[in-house]
Amino acid sequence: DTGVSQDPRHKITKRGQNVTFRCDPISEHNRLYWYRQTLGQGPEFLTYFQNEAQLEKSRLLSDRFSAERPKGSFSTLEIQRTEQGDSAMYLCASSPRGTGKREDTQYFGPGTRLTVL
Amino acid sequence: SQKIEQNSEALNIQEGKTATLTCNYTNYSPAYLQWYRQDPGRGPVFLLLIRENEKEKRKERLKVTFDTTLKQSLFHITASQPADSATYLCACRGQNFVFGPGTRLSVLP
């Protein structure tokens, strides 16, 4: 399977714990996105990488959230001191090197469902 | 800030009919709009992209229009089938990538 993969698929944690999610993009894609999605809503942008550089970060993202993409391959999203409001589906997407138009057709992974008790 | 609205939270239609979904955007003039399909518990899947200088784009039974005056895109599925039942998301890129809330389409046999 050469699609975007995410690990774990499900995570249950207690409030106050730290969690880390991993995303492996399609191998030739240099752009990587993280989104959060709650029930009945569309994906909400969190952050964006081009290769290893984190180029954009949502103002909605608190300091408890951090993302990395070392070597421009896989990416991790860490949430520190989780709160019940962090419960959501966390989606990763990747996009191939563009033509300069930034049309960003995104290929999504299956998501990691986080439940904070 | 840029905002996308999709007119119906849910839409039920009879098999064989044409489904029409609406996407309206405000506070922005995107260079393009995208439509994605999302099934329960899965990530969105890209369907179509339409640029601001294109009035219409087709792919098999799918058709998308883009009216920059009305700030609206319409997404049509002709000869709808129960397998088309899913949530359809509209998205565009401004400062960040923004998705609408989606319309849940149910095609009844």
Coordinates of C-alpha atoms in Angstrom, one line a residue:
Chain A
D1 CA 0.0 0.0 0.0
T2 CA 1.6 3.3 -1.1
G3 CA -0.9 5.6 0.5
V4 CA -0.6 7.9 3.5
S5 CA -0.4 5.9 6.7
Q6 CA -1.0 7.0 10.3
D7 CA -0.2 5.4 13.6
P8 CA -1.9 4.6 15.9
R9 CA -5.4 4.5 14.4
H10 CA -7.0 4.9 17.8
K11 CA -5.6 6.4 21.1
I12 CA -7.4 6.6 24.4
T13 CA -5.6 8.6 27.1
K14 CA -6.3 10.3 30.4
R15 CA -6.5 14.1 30.7
G16 CA -3.1 15.6 31.3
Q17 CA -1.1 12.9 29.5
N18 CA 1.0 13.5 26.4
V19 CA 0.3 11.7 23.2
T20 CA 2.3 11.5 19.9
F21 CA 1.0 10.5 16.5
R22 CA 2.9 9.5 13.5
C23 CA 2.2 10.1 9.8
D24 CA 4.1 8.5 6.8
P25 CA 3.3 10.4 3.6
I26 CA 3.4 9.1 0.1
S27 CA 7.1 8.8 -0.6
E28 CA 7.6 11.3 -3.4
H29 CA 5.3 14.0 -1.7
N30 CA 7.2 16.9 -0.3
R31 CA 4.2 18.6 1.3
L32 CA 2.6 17.4 4.5
Y33 CA -0.5 18.7 6.4
W34 CA -2.1 18.0 9.8
Y35 CA -5.8 18.6 10.4
R36 CA -8.2 18.0 13.3
Q37 CA -11.7 16.9 12.6
T38 CA -14.6 16.7 15.0
L39 CA -18.0 15.1 14.4
G40 CA -20.1 16.9 11.8
Q41 CA -17.3 19.3 10.9
G42 CA -14.9 19.5 8.1
P43 CA -11.1 19.1 8.7
E44 CA -9.6 22.1 10.5
F45 CA -6.1 23.1 9.4
L46 CA -3.4 22.7 12.0
T47 CA 0.0 23.0 10.3
Y48 CA 1.9 22.5 7.1
F49 CA 5.4 21.3 6.1
Q50 CA 7.3 21.6 2.9
N51 CA 10.0 19.1 3.2
E52 CA 11.4 19.5 6.7
A53 CA 10.3 23.2 7.1
Q54 CA 7.2 24.0 9.0
L55 CA 5.9 26.8 6.9
E56 CA 2.4 27.4 8.3
K57 CA 0.8 26.9 11.7
S58 CA -2.8 27.7 12.6
R59 CA -3.3 30.5 15.1
L60 CA -5.8 28.2 16.7
L61 CA -3.1 25.8 17.6
S62 CA -2.1 26.2 21.2
D63 CA 1.4 25.8 22.6
R64 CA 0.5 22.3 23.8
F65 CA 0.7 21.2 20.1
S66 CA 3.9 20.6 18.3
A67 CA 4.8 19.0 15.0
E68 CA 8.0 17.9 13.4
R69 CA 9.1 16.5 10.2
P70 CA 12.7 15.5 10.5
K71 CA 14.5 14.8 7.2
G72 CA 11.4 15.7 5.3
S73 CA 9.9 12.2 5.5
F74 CA 7.5 11.1 8.2
S75 CA 6.0 13.6 10.6
T76 CA 4.9 13.5 14.3
L77 CA 2.3 15.5 16.0
E78 CA 2.6 15.8 19.8
I79 CA -0.1 17.0 22.2
Q80 CA 1.1 17.8 25.7
R81 CA -1.2 17.9 28.8
T82 CA -4.2 16.6 26.8
E83 CA -7.6 18.1 27.6
Q84 CA -11.0 16.6 26.9
G85 CA -11.5 19.2 24.2
D86 CA -8.6 17.6 22.3
S87 CA -10.7 14.5 21.5
A88 CA -11.1 14.4 17.7
M89 CA -9.9 12.7 14.6
Y90 CA -6.4 13.9 13.6
L91 CA -5.8 13.6 9.9
C92 CA -2.6 13.8 8.0
A93 CA -2.4 14.6 4.3
S94 CA 0.4 14.8 1.8
S95 CA 0.7 16.6 -1.6
P96 CA 3.1 16.2 -4.4
R97 CA 5.7 18.8 -5.5
G98 CA 3.6 21.3 -7.3
T99 CA 4.0 23.4 -10.4
G100 CA 4.1 26.6 -8.5
K101 CA 0.4 27.2 -8.5
R102 CA 0.0 25.6 -5.0
E103 CA -3.1 23.7 -6.0
D104 CA -2.3 21.2 -3.3
T105 CA -4.4 18.2 -4.2
Q106 CA -4.2 16.4 -0.9
Y107 CA -4.1 12.6 -0.2
F108 CA -5.3 11.9 3.2
G109 CA -4.4 9.1 5.6
P110 CA -7.1 7.2 7.6
G111 CA -6.6 9.4 10.7
T112 CA -5.9 8.8 14.4
R113 CA -8.9 9.0 16.6
L114 CA -8.0 10.5 20.0
T115 CA -10.3 10.1 23.0
V116 CA -9.3 12.0 26.1
L117 CA -11.0 10.7 29.3
Chain B
S1 CA -11.2 35.4 7.9
Q2 CA -12.1 33.2 5.0
K3 CA -15.1 31.0 5.5
I4 CA -16.8 28.2 3.6
E5 CA -20.4 27.3 4.0
Q6 CA -22.2 24.3 2.5
N7 CA -25.9 24.8 2.3
S8 CA -27.2 21.5 3.6
E9 CA -26.0 19.5 6.5
A10 CA -27.8 16.5 4.9
L11 CA -29.4 15.7 1.6
N12 CA -31.6 12.7 0.7
I13 CA -32.3 11.9 -2.9
Q14 CA -33.8 9.0 -4.8
E15 CA -31.5 6.7 -6.8
G16 CA -31.1 7.8 -10.4
K17 CA -31.8 11.5 -9.7
T18 CA -29.2 14.3 -9.8
A19 CA -27.8 15.5 -6.5
T20 CA -26.7 19.1 -6.3
L21 CA -24.6 20.4 -3.4
T22 CA -23.7 24.0 -2.8
C23 CA -20.5 25.6 -1.5
N24 CA -20.4 29.3 -0.7
Y25 CA -17.3 31.2 0.4
T26 CA -16.8 34.6 2.0
N27 CA -14.0 37.0 2.7
Y28 CA -11.8 35.6 0.0
S29 CA -11.4 35.1 -3.7
P30 CA -9.8 31.7 -4.1
A31 CA -7.8 30.8 -7.2
Y32 CA -9.5 27.4 -7.1
L33 CA -11.9 25.2 -5.3
Q34 CA -11.7 21.5 -4.5
W35 CA -14.3 18.9 -3.7
Y36 CA -13.6 15.8 -1.6
R37 CA -15.6 12.8 -0.6
Q38 CA -15.4 11.4 2.9
D39 CA -16.8 8.1 4.1
P40 CA -17.4 7.5 7.8
G41 CA -14.2 6.8 9.8
R42 CA -12.0 7.5 6.8
G43 CA -10.0 10.4 5.5
P44 CA -11.3 12.6 2.6
V45 CA -10.6 11.6 -1.0
F46 CA -10.0 14.2 -3.6
L47 CA -12.6 14.3 -6.4
L48 CA -12.3 17.5 -8.5
L49 CA -10.5 20.8 -8.7
I50 CA -11.9 23.8 -10.6
R51 CA -10.0 27.0 -11.2
E52 CA -11.4 30.5 -11.1
N53 CA -11.1 30.9 -14.8
E54 CA -13.1 27.7 -15.4
K55 CA -16.8 27.8 -15.5
E56 CA -17.3 24.0 -15.4
K57 CA -15.4 20.8 -14.9
R58 CA -16.6 17.3 -15.5
K59 CA -15.4 13.8 -14.5
E60 CA -17.6 10.8 -15.3
R61 CA -20.9 11.4 -13.5
L62 CA -19.5 14.4 -11.6
K63 CA -19.8 18.1 -12.6
V64 CA -18.5 21.1 -10.7
T65 CA -19.2 24.8 -11.5
F66 CA -17.6 27.9 -10.2
D67 CA -19.3 31.3 -10.1
T68 CA -16.9 33.9 -8.8
T69 CA -19.6 36.6 -9.0
L70 CA -21.9 34.6 -6.7
K71 CA -18.9 33.3 -4.7
Q72 CA -20.3 29.8 -5.1
S73 CA -19.5 26.4 -6.4
L74 CA -22.1 23.7 -7.3
F75 CA -21.3 20.0 -7.3
H76 CA -23.5 17.7 -9.2
I77 CA -23.8 13.9 -9.2
T78 CA -25.9 12.7 -12.1
A79 CA -27.6 9.3 -12.2
S80 CA -26.9 9.0 -8.5
Q81 CA -26.4 5.5 -6.9
P82 CA -26.5 4.3 -3.3
A83 CA -22.7 3.9 -3.4
D84 CA -22.5 7.7 -3.8
S85 CA -23.8 8.1 -0.2
A86 CA -21.1 9.9 1.7
T87 CA -20.1 13.4 3.0
Y88 CA -18.9 15.8 0.4
L89 CA -16.5 18.5 1.4
C90 CA -15.7 21.8 -0.4
A91 CA -12.2 23.3 0.2
C92 CA -10.1 26.2 -0.9
R93 CA -6.8 27.7 -0.1
G94 CA -6.4 31.1 1.3
Q95 CA -4.1 31.9 4.1
N96 CA -4.5 28.3 5.1
F97 CA -6.4 25.4 3.6
V98 CA -10.0 25.7 4.6
F99 CA -12.7 23.0 4.4
G100 CA -16.4 23.5 4.6
P101 CA -18.5 21.5 7.1
G102 CA -19.6 19.1 4.5
T103 CA -22.9 17.9 3.2
R104 CA -24.0 14.3 4.0
L105 CA -25.6 12.8 1.0
S106 CA -27.9 9.8 1.2
V107 CA -29.0 8.1 -2.0
L108 CA -32.0 6.0 -1.4
P109 CA -32.6 2.9 -3.5

